[in-house]
PDB file of C-alpha atoms in Angstrom:
ATOM      1  CA  MET F  29       3.649  -2.555  18.382  1.00 76.00           C
ATOM      2  CA  GLU F  30       6.630  -4.057  16.408  1.00 87.00           C
ATOM      3  CA  VAL F  31       6.309  -7.605  14.042  1.00 92.00           C
ATOM      4  CA  LYS F  32       8.956  -9.374  13.089  1.00 96.00           C
ATOM      5  CA  ALA F  33       7.868 -10.835   9.862  1.00 97.00           C
ATOM      6  CA  ALA F  34       9.599 -13.012   7.389  1.00 98.00           C
ATOM      7  CA  PHE F  35       8.821 -13.590   3.558  1.00 98.00           C
ATOM      8  CA  ILE F  36      10.471 -16.890   2.074  1.00 98.00           C
ATOM      9  CA  PHE F  37      10.470 -17.275  -1.889  1.00 97.00           C
ATOM     10  CA  ILE F  38      11.476 -20.665  -3.559  1.00 95.00           C
ATOM     11  CA  GLY F  39      12.797 -21.400  -6.936  1.00 92.00           C
ATOM     12  CA  PRO F  40      16.105 -23.108  -8.666  1.00 90.00           C
ATOM     13  CA  GLU F  41      18.980 -21.833  -8.764  1.00 92.00           C
ATOM     14  CA  ILE F  42      19.011 -19.549  -5.666  1.00 95.00           C
ATOM     15  CA  ASP F  43      21.596 -19.208  -3.331  1.00 96.00           C
ATOM     16  CA  THR F  44      20.327 -18.776   0.073  1.00 92.00           C
ATOM     17  CA  ALA F  45      23.164 -17.286   1.422  1.00 93.00           C
ATOM     18  CA  LYS F  46      23.085 -14.396  -0.763  1.00 96.00           C
ATOM     19  CA  ALA F  47      19.261 -13.786  -1.315  1.00 97.00           C
ATOM     20  CA  ARG F  48      18.630 -12.388   2.125  1.00 97.00           C
ATOM     21  CA  ALA F  49      17.411  -8.795   2.780  1.00 98.00           C
ATOM     22  CA  GLN F  50      15.746  -7.277   5.530  1.00 97.00           C
ATOM     23  CA  VAL F  51      13.122  -4.198   5.187  1.00 97.00           C
ATOM     24  CA  ASP F  52      12.394  -2.438   8.313  1.00 95.00           C
ATOM     25  CA  THR F  53       9.853   0.076   8.762  1.00 94.00           C
ATOM     26  CA  PRO F  54       8.472   1.356  11.968  1.00 94.00           C
ATOM     27  CA  ILE F  55       5.922  -1.228  12.842  1.00 92.00           C
ATOM     28  CA  ILE F  56       6.727  -4.328  10.223  1.00 93.00           C
ATOM     29  CA  LYS F  57      10.634  -5.597  10.616  1.00 96.00           C
ATOM     30  CA  LEU F  58      10.201  -7.739   7.692  1.00 97.00           C
ATOM     31  CA  ASN F  59      13.078 -10.416   6.420  1.00 98.00           C
ATOM     32  CA  VAL F  60      13.263 -11.941   2.900  1.00 98.00           C
ATOM     33  CA  VAL F  61      14.920 -15.190   2.289  1.00 98.00           C
ATOM     34  CA  GLY F  62      14.967 -16.973  -1.128  1.00 98.00           C
ATOM     35  CA  VAL F  63      15.516 -20.837  -1.258  1.00 98.00           C
ATOM     36  CA  LYS F  64      15.903 -23.449  -3.698  1.00 96.00           C
ATOM     37  CA  THR F  65      14.421 -26.468  -1.855  1.00 96.00           C
ATOM     38  CA  TYR F  66      12.230 -27.495   0.692  1.00 96.00           C
ATOM     39  CA  ASP F  67      14.433 -28.195   3.383  1.00 97.00           C
ATOM     40  CA  GLU F  68      16.191 -24.824   2.993  1.00 97.00           C
ATOM     41  CA  ALA F  69      12.778 -23.762   3.353  1.00 98.00           C
ATOM     42  CA  VAL F  70      12.418 -25.315   6.572  1.00 98.00           C
ATOM     43  CA  LYS F  71      16.044 -25.086   7.697  1.00 98.00           C
ATOM     44  CA  ALA F  72      15.319 -21.082   7.257  1.00 98.00           C
ATOM     45  CA  ALA F  73      12.017 -20.741   8.749  1.00 98.00           C
ATOM     46  CA  VAL F  74      13.039 -22.538  12.145  1.00 98.00           C
ATOM     47  CA  GLU F  75      15.978 -20.247  12.282  1.00 98.00           C
ATOM     48  CA  LEU F  76      13.452 -17.269  11.614  1.00 98.00           C
ATOM     49  CA  ALA F  77      11.001 -18.331  14.248  1.00 98.00           C
ATOM     50  CA  ASP F  78      13.812 -18.863  16.956  1.00 97.00           C
ATOM     51  CA  THR F  79      14.956 -15.640  16.541  1.00 96.00           C
ATOM     52  CA  GLY F  80      11.263 -13.953  17.317  1.00 96.00           C
ATOM     53  CA  VAL F  81      10.020 -14.263  13.870  1.00 97.00           C
ATOM     54  CA  GLN F  82       5.923 -14.404  14.413  1.00 96.00           C
ATOM     55  CA  ALA F  83       4.985 -14.552  10.977  1.00 96.00           C
ATOM     56  CA  ILE F  84       6.320 -16.432   8.031  1.00 98.00           C
ATOM     57  CA  GLU F  85       4.577 -15.658   4.089  1.00 97.00           C
ATOM     58  CA  LEU F  86       5.429 -18.126   1.740  1.00 97.00           C
ATOM     59  CA  CYS F  87       5.341 -17.387  -2.189  1.00 94.00           C
ATOM     60  CA  GLY F  88       3.045 -18.881  -4.442  1.00 88.00           C
ATOM     61  CA  GLY F  89       5.742 -21.678  -5.336  1.00 88.00           C
ATOM     62  CA  PHE F  90       5.082 -23.701  -2.059  1.00 92.00           C
ATOM     63  CA  GLY F  91       2.786 -26.270  -3.040  1.00 89.00           C
ATOM     64  CA  ASN F  92       0.995 -28.299  -0.116  1.00 91.00           C
ATOM     65  CA  GLU F  93       3.348 -30.380   1.080  1.00 94.00           C
ATOM     66  CA  GLY F  94       6.053 -27.408   1.199  1.00 95.00           C
ATOM     67  CA  ILE F  95       3.511 -25.251   3.744  1.00 95.00           C
ATOM     68  CA  GLY F  96       3.293 -27.885   5.274  1.00 96.00           C
ATOM     69  CA  ARG F  97       6.521 -29.043   6.034  1.00 97.00           C
ATOM     70  CA  VAL F  98       7.328 -25.433   6.810  1.00 98.00           C
ATOM     71  CA  ALA F  99       4.577 -25.113   9.312  1.00 97.00           C
ATOM     72  CA  ALA F 100       5.061 -28.652  11.027  1.00 98.00           C
ATOM     73  CA  ALA F 101       8.933 -27.099  11.510  1.00 98.00           C
ATOM     74  CA  VAL F 102       7.847 -24.297  13.430  1.00 97.00           C
ATOM     75  CA  LYS F 103       5.975 -26.054  15.785  1.00 95.00           C
ATOM     76  CA  GLY F 104       3.875 -22.939  16.574  1.00 93.00           C
ATOM     77  CA  LYS F 105       6.602 -20.816  17.420  1.00 96.00           C
ATOM     78  CA  ALA F 106       5.378 -18.728  14.248  1.00 97.00           C
ATOM     79  CA  SER F 107       2.264 -18.167  12.215  1.00 96.00           C
ATOM     80  CA  VAL F 108       2.821 -19.307   8.450  1.00 97.00           C
ATOM     81  CA  GLY F 109       0.905 -18.301   5.717  1.00 94.00           C
ATOM     82  CA  VAL F 110       1.042 -18.370   1.864  1.00 92.00           C
ATOM     83  CA  VAL F 111       0.631 -16.694  -1.145  1.00 86.00           C
ATOM     84  CA  ARG F 112      -1.546 -19.344  -3.196  1.00 77.00           C
ATOM     85  CA  PHE F 113      -1.078 -20.399  -6.856  1.00 73.00           C
ATOM     86  CA  ASP F 114      -2.056 -23.782  -8.066  1.00 72.00           C
ATOM     87  CA  HIS F 115       0.091 -23.806 -11.316  1.00 75.00           C
ATOM     88  CA  HIS F 116       2.632 -21.172 -10.705  1.00 72.00           C
ATOM     89  CA  PRO F 117       3.739 -18.949 -13.395  1.00 71.00           C
ATOM     90  CA  GLY F 118       7.169 -18.892 -12.300  1.00 73.00           C
ATOM     91  CA  LEU F 119       7.760 -22.599 -11.845  1.00 76.00           C
ATOM     92  CA  GLY F 120       6.108 -23.158 -15.567  1.00 81.00           C
ATOM     93  CA  PHE F 121       2.670 -23.741 -14.154  1.00 84.00           C
ATOM     94  CA  LYS F 122       3.216 -26.425 -12.156  1.00 83.00           C
ATOM     95  CA  SER F 123       2.926 -26.562  -8.461  1.00 81.00           C
ATOM     96  CA  GLY F 124       6.174 -26.476  -6.344  1.00 78.00           C
ATOM     97  CA  ASP F 125       5.729 -29.839  -5.423  1.00 83.00           C
ATOM     98  CA  GLU F 126       6.264 -30.731  -8.473  1.00 85.00           C
ATOM     99  CA  VAL F 127       9.260 -29.146  -9.092  1.00 83.00           C
ATOM    100  CA  PHE F 128      10.414 -29.181  -5.448  1.00 82.00           C
ATOM    101  CA  SER F 129       9.612 -32.701  -3.590  1.00 77.00           C
TER     102      SER F 129
END
């Protein structure tokens, strides 16, 4: 069974048009997308879900607010999961909600 999945990572100064990759394995087709704002993450997640992505994993840079926004935007078309950091080391030990909201 093939699974279409995605990983969305967030950080400052990311060019979403360039920060994309696809990894294909016999079972998982993984899209990787970088974004610099929660708004870009929502847009990317909706586009991914609309193309058949079944599972979207968000990086630890997303805070609770960002996770909720993405999950609400895909409206059940894809399952949304997260890598959790309460205070992400790549964001100066802040939550994504402090940085990206």
